[in-house]
Amino acid sequence: MPVGYGPAVKVAIAFDHRGVRLRDSVLEALAGHSVVDLGTDTDAVRIDYPDKAREIGEAILRRDAERGVFVCGSGVGASVAACKLPGIRAAICHDVYSAHQGVEHDDMNVLCLGSEVIGPSLAADLVRAFLAARFAGGEPYVGRLRKVEAMERQMSNG
């Protein structure tokens, strides 16, 4: 898949205080897309990743954005916290294949990156691949997604 191609996407972005070091490269990769910037833009104040996870997830669930890019230090906290929101399918991707395949096969809607793990150039490539990808639909992908949604419903109903 060519990186950087595809229709414009409305994307929410969020960074904790450690993730902010990739902010400029993520913003550059979003040229041509509509951006909902949930901050932060400085590492001067500690920003807890669960708070940003809620913000980015709620932006998607409210349909203020179609997808999200969330950066913390490792990407782990970002993905763990974001996945706690029903309907949010977040994953750490530190390779281009996973960034587009996660959308194509799993309908991933939040890309999580680790600023301590990857550099600015790779971050930009990952964002472009993620936003250019489209869910493939059809079986077996829709069937698997329905199973995930059923798990969410069962867990939320106790």
JSON list of C-alpha atoms in Angstrom, two decimals:
[
{"chain": "A", "resi": 1, "resn": "MET", "atom": "CA", "xyz": [0.00, 0.00, 0.00]},
{"chain": "A", "resi": 2, "resn": "PRO", "atom": "CA", "xyz": [1.46, 3.38, -0.92]},
{"chain": "A", "resi": 3, "resn": "VAL", "atom": "CA", "xyz": [1.96, 5.46, 2.18]},
{"chain": "A", "resi": 4, "resn": "GLY", "atom": "CA", "xyz": [0.17, 8.80, 2.25]},
{"chain": "A", "resi": 5, "resn": "TYR", "atom": "CA", "xyz": [-2.64, 8.10, -0.21]},
{"chain": "A", "resi": 6, "resn": "GLY", "atom": "CA", "xyz": [-6.35, 8.00, 0.37]},
{"chain": "A", "resi": 7, "resn": "PRO", "atom": "CA", "xyz": [-9.17, 10.41, 1.14]},
{"chain": "A", "resi": 8, "resn": "ALA", "atom": "CA", "xyz": [-8.97, 12.97, 3.92]},
{"chain": "A", "resi": 9, "resn": "VAL", "atom": "CA", "xyz": [-9.86, 11.68, 7.36]},
{"chain": "A", "resi": 10, "resn": "LYS", "atom": "CA", "xyz": [-11.04, 13.62, 10.41]},
{"chain": "A", "resi": 11, "resn": "VAL", "atom": "CA", "xyz": [-8.52, 12.54, 13.02]},
{"chain": "A", "resi": 12, "resn": "ALA", "atom": "CA", "xyz": [-8.19, 13.31, 16.73]},
{"chain": "A", "resi": 13, "resn": "ILE", "atom": "CA", "xyz": [-4.67, 13.51, 18.11]},
{"chain": "A", "resi": 14, "resn": "ALA", "atom": "CA", "xyz": [-3.52, 13.34, 21.71]},
{"chain": "A", "resi": 15, "resn": "PHE", "atom": "CA", "xyz": [-0.16, 13.26, 23.48]},
{"chain": "A", "resi": 16, "resn": "ASP", "atom": "CA", "xyz": [0.85, 12.80, 27.05]},
{"chain": "A", "resi": 17, "resn": "HIS", "atom": "CA", "xyz": [3.91, 14.64, 28.40]},
{"chain": "A", "resi": 18, "resn": "ARG", "atom": "CA", "xyz": [6.27, 11.95, 27.06]},
{"chain": "A", "resi": 19, "resn": "GLY", "atom": "CA", "xyz": [4.53, 11.52, 23.74]},
{"chain": "A", "resi": 20, "resn": "VAL", "atom": "CA", "xyz": [4.82, 15.20, 22.88]},
{"chain": "A", "resi": 21, "resn": "ARG", "atom": "CA", "xyz": [8.31, 14.66, 21.40]},
{"chain": "A", "resi": 22, "resn": "LEU", "atom": "CA", "xyz": [6.63, 13.14, 18.30]},
{"chain": "A", "resi": 23, "resn": "ARG", "atom": "CA", "xyz": [4.04, 15.92, 18.03]},
{"chain": "A", "resi": 24, "resn": "ASP", "atom": "CA", "xyz": [5.65, 17.81, 15.15]},
{"chain": "A", "resi": 25, "resn": "SER", "atom": "CA", "xyz": [6.17, 14.72, 13.00]},
{"chain": "A", "resi": 26, "resn": "VAL", "atom": "CA", "xyz": [2.60, 13.52, 13.62]},
{"chain": "A", "resi": 27, "resn": "LEU", "atom": "CA", "xyz": [1.21, 16.94, 12.70]},
{"chain": "A", "resi": 28, "resn": "GLU", "atom": "CA", "xyz": [3.30, 17.04, 9.51]},
{"chain": "A", "resi": 29, "resn": "ALA", "atom": "CA", "xyz": [1.97, 13.60, 8.50]},
{"chain": "A", "resi": 30, "resn": "LEU", "atom": "CA", "xyz": [-1.59, 14.90, 8.94]},
{"chain": "A", "resi": 31, "resn": "ALA", "atom": "CA", "xyz": [-1.30, 17.45, 6.13]},
{"chain": "A", "resi": 32, "resn": "GLY", "atom": "CA", "xyz": [-4.51, 17.28, 4.10]},
{"chain": "A", "resi": 33, "resn": "HIS", "atom": "CA", "xyz": [-6.54, 15.77, 6.93]},
{"chain": "A", "resi": 34, "resn": "SER", "atom": "CA", "xyz": [-8.91, 17.50, 9.34]},
{"chain": "A", "resi": 35, "resn": "VAL", "atom": "CA", "xyz": [-7.35, 17.51, 12.82]},
{"chain": "A", "resi": 36, "resn": "VAL", "atom": "CA", "xyz": [-9.03, 17.61, 16.22]},
{"chain": "A", "resi": 37, "resn": "ASP", "atom": "CA", "xyz": [-6.10, 18.52, 18.47]},
{"chain": "A", "resi": 38, "resn": "LEU", "atom": "CA", "xyz": [-6.63, 17.32, 22.05]},
{"chain": "A", "resi": 39, "resn": "GLY", "atom": "CA", "xyz": [-3.12, 18.39, 23.12]},
{"chain": "A", "resi": 40, "resn": "THR", "atom": "CA", "xyz": [-0.70, 18.46, 24.82]},
{"chain": "A", "resi": 41, "resn": "ASP", "atom": "CA", "xyz": [2.07, 20.53, 23.29]},
{"chain": "A", "resi": 42, "resn": "THR", "atom": "CA", "xyz": [4.58, 20.60, 26.14]},
{"chain": "A", "resi": 43, "resn": "ASP", "atom": "CA", "xyz": [6.34, 18.22, 28.49]},
{"chain": "A", "resi": 44, "resn": "ALA", "atom": "CA", "xyz": [6.42, 20.85, 31.26]},
{"chain": "A", "resi": 45, "resn": "VAL", "atom": "CA", "xyz": [3.40, 19.38, 33.04]},
{"chain": "A", "resi": 46, "resn": "ARG", "atom": "CA", "xyz": [2.72, 15.69, 33.58]},
{"chain": "A", "resi": 47, "resn": "ILE", "atom": "CA", "xyz": [-0.31, 14.54, 31.60]},
{"chain": "A", "resi": 48, "resn": "ASP", "atom": "CA", "xyz": [-1.69, 11.14, 32.58]},
{"chain": "A", "resi": 49, "resn": "TYR", "atom": "CA", "xyz": [-2.34, 8.89, 29.58]},
{"chain": "A", "resi": 50, "resn": "PRO", "atom": "CA", "xyz": [-5.71, 7.58, 30.90]},
{"chain": "A", "resi": 51, "resn": "ASP", "atom": "CA", "xyz": [-7.08, 11.13, 30.75]},
{"chain": "A", "resi": 52, "resn": "LYS", "atom": "CA", "xyz": [-6.00, 11.54, 27.13]},
{"chain": "A", "resi": 53, "resn": "ALA", "atom": "CA", "xyz": [-7.30, 8.04, 26.31]},
{"chain": "A", "resi": 54, "resn": "ARG", "atom": "CA", "xyz": [-10.75, 9.06, 27.49]},
{"chain": "A", "resi": 55, "resn": "GLU", "atom": "CA", "xyz": [-10.59, 12.30, 25.49]},
{"chain": "A", "resi": 56, "resn": "ILE", "atom": "CA", "xyz": [-9.56, 10.63, 22.25]},
{"chain": "A", "resi": 57, "resn": "GLY", "atom": "CA", "xyz": [-12.03, 7.77, 22.68]},
{"chain": "A", "resi": 58, "resn": "GLU", "atom": "CA", "xyz": [-14.91, 10.09, 23.44]},
{"chain": "A", "resi": 59, "resn": "ALA", "atom": "CA", "xyz": [-14.06, 12.26, 20.42]},
{"chain": "A", "resi": 60, "resn": "ILE", "atom": "CA", "xyz": [-14.39, 9.19, 18.19]},
{"chain": "A", "resi": 61, "resn": "LEU", "atom": "CA", "xyz": [-17.52, 7.90, 19.91]},
{"chain": "A", "resi": 62, "resn": "ARG", "atom": "CA", "xyz": [-19.16, 11.35, 19.57]},
{"chain": "A", "resi": 63, "resn": "ARG", "atom": "CA", "xyz": [-18.14, 11.28, 15.89]},
{"chain": "A", "resi": 64, "resn": "ASP", "atom": "CA", "xyz": [-16.06, 14.44, 16.28]},
{"chain": "A", "resi": 65, "resn": "ALA", "atom": "CA", "xyz": [-13.35, 12.33, 14.61]},
{"chain": "A", "resi": 66, "resn": "GLU", "atom": "CA", "xyz": [-13.27, 9.13, 12.56]},
{"chain": "A", "resi": 67, "resn": "ARG", "atom": "CA", "xyz": [-9.92, 7.94, 13.90]},
{"chain": "A", "resi": 68, "resn": "GLY", "atom": "CA", "xyz": [-7.33, 8.84, 16.48]},
{"chain": "A", "resi": 69, "resn": "VAL", "atom": "CA", "xyz": [-3.57, 8.97, 16.91]},
{"chain": "A", "resi": 70, "resn": "PHE", "atom": "CA", "xyz": [-2.42, 8.75, 20.52]},
{"chain": "A", "resi": 71, "resn": "VAL", "atom": "CA", "xyz": [1.23, 9.03, 21.60]},
{"chain": "A", "resi": 72, "resn": "CYS", "atom": "CA", "xyz": [2.69, 8.25, 25.01]},
{"chain": "A", "resi": 73, "resn": "GLY", "atom": "CA", "xyz": [6.18, 7.12, 25.99]},
{"chain": "A", "resi": 74, "resn": "SER", "atom": "CA", "xyz": [5.88, 3.45, 25.03]},
{"chain": "A", "resi": 75, "resn": "GLY", "atom": "CA", "xyz": [2.45, 3.28, 23.38]},
{"chain": "A", "resi": 76, "resn": "VAL", "atom": "CA", "xyz": [1.46, 0.60, 25.89]},
{"chain": "A", "resi": 77, "resn": "GLY", "atom": "CA", "xyz": [-0.45, 2.78, 28.36]},
{"chain": "A", "resi": 78, "resn": "ALA", "atom": "CA", "xyz": [-2.16, 4.59, 25.51]},
{"chain": "A", "resi": 79, "resn": "SER", "atom": "CA", "xyz": [-3.48, 1.38, 23.95]},
{"chain": "A", "resi": 80, "resn": "VAL", "atom": "CA", "xyz": [-4.43, -0.29, 27.23]},
{"chain": "A", "resi": 81, "resn": "ALA", "atom": "CA", "xyz": [-6.42, 2.72, 28.43]},
{"chain": "A", "resi": 82, "resn": "ALA", "atom": "CA", "xyz": [-8.04, 3.54, 25.08]},
{"chain": "A", "resi": 83, "resn": "CYS", "atom": "CA", "xyz": [-9.28, -0.04, 24.66]},
{"chain": "A", "resi": 84, "resn": "LYS", "atom": "CA", "xyz": [-11.27, 0.26, 27.89]},
{"chain": "A", "resi": 85, "resn": "LEU", "atom": "CA", "xyz": [-13.83, 2.39, 26.05]},
{"chain": "A", "resi": 86, "resn": "PRO", "atom": "CA", "xyz": [-16.45, 0.29, 24.22]},
{"chain": "A", "resi": 87, "resn": "GLY", "atom": "CA", "xyz": [-16.15, 0.79, 20.48]},
{"chain": "A", "resi": 88, "resn": "ILE", "atom": "CA", "xyz": [-12.53, 1.86, 20.61]},
{"chain": "A", "resi": 89, "resn": "ARG", "atom": "CA", "xyz": [-10.09, -0.50, 18.93]},
{"chain": "A", "resi": 90, "resn": "ALA", "atom": "CA", "xyz": [-6.63, 0.83, 19.72]},
{"chain": "A", "resi": 91, "resn": "ALA", "atom": "CA", "xyz": [-3.27, -0.82, 19.13]},
{"chain": "A", "resi": 92, "resn": "ILE", "atom": "CA", "xyz": [0.42, -0.04, 19.32]},
{"chain": "A", "resi": 93, "resn": "CYS", "atom": "CA", "xyz": [1.96, -0.15, 15.88]},
{"chain": "A", "resi": 94, "resn": "HIS", "atom": "CA", "xyz": [5.64, 0.37, 15.40]},
{"chain": "A", "resi": 95, "resn": "ASP", "atom": "CA", "xyz": [5.76, -1.06, 11.87]},
{"chain": "A", "resi": 96, "resn": "VAL", "atom": "CA", "xyz": [3.95, 0.06, 8.71]},
{"chain": "A", "resi": 97, "resn": "TYR", "atom": "CA", "xyz": [2.36, -3.33, 8.04]},
{"chain": "A", "resi": 98, "resn": "SER", "atom": "CA", "xyz": [0.54, -3.38, 11.39]},
{"chain": "A", "resi": 99, "resn": "ALA", "atom": "CA", "xyz": [-0.52, 0.26, 11.01]},
{"chain": "A", "resi": 100, "resn": "HIS", "atom": "CA", "xyz": [-2.49, -0.45, 7.85]},
{"chain": "A", "resi": 101, "resn": "GLN", "atom": "CA", "xyz": [-3.38, -4.10, 8.45]},
{"chain": "A", "resi": 102, "resn": "GLY", "atom": "CA", "xyz": [-4.91, -3.23, 11.83]},
{"chain": "A", "resi": 103, "resn": "VAL", "atom": "CA", "xyz": [-7.43, -1.06, 10.01]},
{"chain": "A", "resi": 104, "resn": "GLU", "atom": "CA", "xyz": [-7.95, -3.39, 7.04]},
{"chain": "A", "resi": 105, "resn": "HIS", "atom": "CA", "xyz": [-8.61, -6.55, 9.07]},
{"chain": "A", "resi": 106, "resn": "ASP", "atom": "CA", "xyz": [-9.53, -5.36, 12.57]},
{"chain": "A", "resi": 107, "resn": "ASP", "atom": "CA", "xyz": [-11.16, -1.95, 11.97]},
{"chain": "A", "resi": 108, "resn": "MET", "atom": "CA", "xyz": [-8.64, -0.34, 14.34]},
{"chain": "A", "resi": 109, "resn": "ASN", "atom": "CA", "xyz": [-9.69, 3.24, 15.01]},
{"chain": "A", "resi": 110, "resn": "VAL", "atom": "CA", "xyz": [-6.86, 4.48, 17.26]},
{"chain": "A", "resi": 111, "resn": "LEU", "atom": "CA", "xyz": [-3.18, 4.22, 16.40]},
{"chain": "A", "resi": 112, "resn": "CYS", "atom": "CA", "xyz": [-0.95, 4.26, 19.47]},
{"chain": "A", "resi": 113, "resn": "LEU", "atom": "CA", "xyz": [2.72, 5.15, 19.21]},
{"chain": "A", "resi": 114, "resn": "GLY", "atom": "CA", "xyz": [5.62, 5.22, 21.66]},
{"chain": "A", "resi": 115, "resn": "SER", "atom": "CA", "xyz": [7.83, 8.29, 21.52]},
{"chain": "A", "resi": 116, "resn": "GLU", "atom": "CA", "xyz": [10.60, 6.41, 23.37]},
{"chain": "A", "resi": 117, "resn": "VAL", "atom": "CA", "xyz": [10.43, 3.53, 20.88]},
{"chain": "A", "resi": 118, "resn": "ILE", "atom": "CA", "xyz": [10.28, 5.09, 17.41]},
{"chain": "A", "resi": 119, "resn": "GLY", "atom": "CA", "xyz": [11.61, 8.23, 15.78]},
{"chain": "A", "resi": 120, "resn": "PRO", "atom": "CA", "xyz": [9.89, 11.06, 13.92]},
{"chain": "A", "resi": 121, "resn": "SER", "atom": "CA", "xyz": [10.32, 9.64, 10.40]},
{"chain": "A", "resi": 122, "resn": "LEU", "atom": "CA", "xyz": [8.80, 6.26, 11.25]},
{"chain": "A", "resi": 123, "resn": "ALA", "atom": "CA", "xyz": [6.01, 7.94, 13.23]},
{"chain": "A", "resi": 124, "resn": "ALA", "atom": "CA", "xyz": [5.05, 9.95, 10.14]},
{"chain": "A", "resi": 125, "resn": "ASP", "atom": "CA", "xyz": [5.08, 6.81, 7.95]},
{"chain": "A", "resi": 126, "resn": "LEU", "atom": "CA", "xyz": [2.88, 4.97, 10.46]},
{"chain": "A", "resi": 127, "resn": "VAL", "atom": "CA", "xyz": [0.34, 7.78, 10.65]},
{"chain": "A", "resi": 128, "resn": "ARG", "atom": "CA", "xyz": [0.11, 8.00, 6.86]},
{"chain": "A", "resi": 129, "resn": "ALA", "atom": "CA", "xyz": [-0.31, 4.21, 6.50]},
{"chain": "A", "resi": 130, "resn": "PHE", "atom": "CA", "xyz": [-2.98, 4.13, 9.24]},
{"chain": "A", "resi": 131, "resn": "LEU", "atom": "CA", "xyz": [-5.01, 6.95, 7.71]},
{"chain": "A", "resi": 132, "resn": "ALA", "atom": "CA", "xyz": [-4.76, 5.64, 4.14]},
{"chain": "A", "resi": 133, "resn": "ALA", "atom": "CA", "xyz": [-6.07, 2.19, 5.13]},
{"chain": "A", "resi": 134, "resn": "ARG", "atom": "CA", "xyz": [-9.73, 1.17, 4.93]},
{"chain": "A", "resi": 135, "resn": "PHE", "atom": "CA", "xyz": [-11.56, -1.69, 6.66]},
{"chain": "A", "resi": 136, "resn": "ALA", "atom": "CA", "xyz": [-11.82, -4.57, 4.18]},
{"chain": "A", "resi": 137, "resn": "GLY", "atom": "CA", "xyz": [-15.26, -5.69, 5.36]},
{"chain": "A", "resi": 138, "resn": "GLY", "atom": "CA", "xyz": [-16.61, -9.09, 4.39]},
{"chain": "A", "resi": 139, "resn": "GLU", "atom": "CA", "xyz": [-15.96, -12.39, 6.08]},
{"chain": "A", "resi": 140, "resn": "PRO", "atom": "CA", "xyz": [-14.02, -13.31, 8.10]},
{"chain": "A", "resi": 141, "resn": "TYR", "atom": "CA", "xyz": [-13.29, -9.73, 9.25]},
{"chain": "A", "resi": 142, "resn": "VAL", "atom": "CA", "xyz": [-16.87, -8.64, 9.97]},
{"chain": "A", "resi": 143, "resn": "GLY", "atom": "CA", "xyz": [-17.57, -11.88, 11.84]},
{"chain": "A", "resi": 144, "resn": "ARG", "atom": "CA", "xyz": [-14.53, -11.37, 14.05]},
{"chain": "A", "resi": 145, "resn": "LEU", "atom": "CA", "xyz": [-15.43, -7.76, 14.71]},
{"chain": "A", "resi": 146, "resn": "ARG", "atom": "CA", "xyz": [-18.94, -8.86, 15.77]},
{"chain": "A", "resi": 147, "resn": "LYS", "atom": "CA", "xyz": [-17.36, -11.27, 18.26]},
{"chain": "A", "resi": 148, "resn": "VAL", "atom": "CA", "xyz": [-15.29, -8.43, 19.72]},
{"chain": "A", "resi": 149, "resn": "GLU", "atom": "CA", "xyz": [-18.40, -6.25, 19.98]},
{"chain": "A", "resi": 150, "resn": "ALA", "atom": "CA", "xyz": [-20.27, -9.10, 21.70]},
{"chain": "A", "resi": 151, "resn": "MET", "atom": "CA", "xyz": [-17.44, -9.40, 24.22]},
{"chain": "A", "resi": 152, "resn": "GLU", "atom": "CA", "xyz": [-17.71, -5.66, 24.94]},
{"chain": "A", "resi": 153, "resn": "ARG", "atom": "CA", "xyz": [-21.46, -5.94, 25.50]},
{"chain": "A", "resi": 154, "resn": "GLN", "atom": "CA", "xyz": [-21.12, -8.99, 27.76]},
{"chain": "A", "resi": 155, "resn": "MET", "atom": "CA", "xyz": [-18.42, -7.34, 29.87]},
{"chain": "A", "resi": 156, "resn": "SER", "atom": "CA", "xyz": [-20.34, -4.07, 30.21]},
{"chain": "A", "resi": 157, "resn": "ASN", "atom": "CA", "xyz": [-23.47, -5.96, 31.31]},
{"chain": "A", "resi": 158, "resn": "GLY", "atom": "CA", "xyz": [-21.60, -7.78, 34.06]}
]
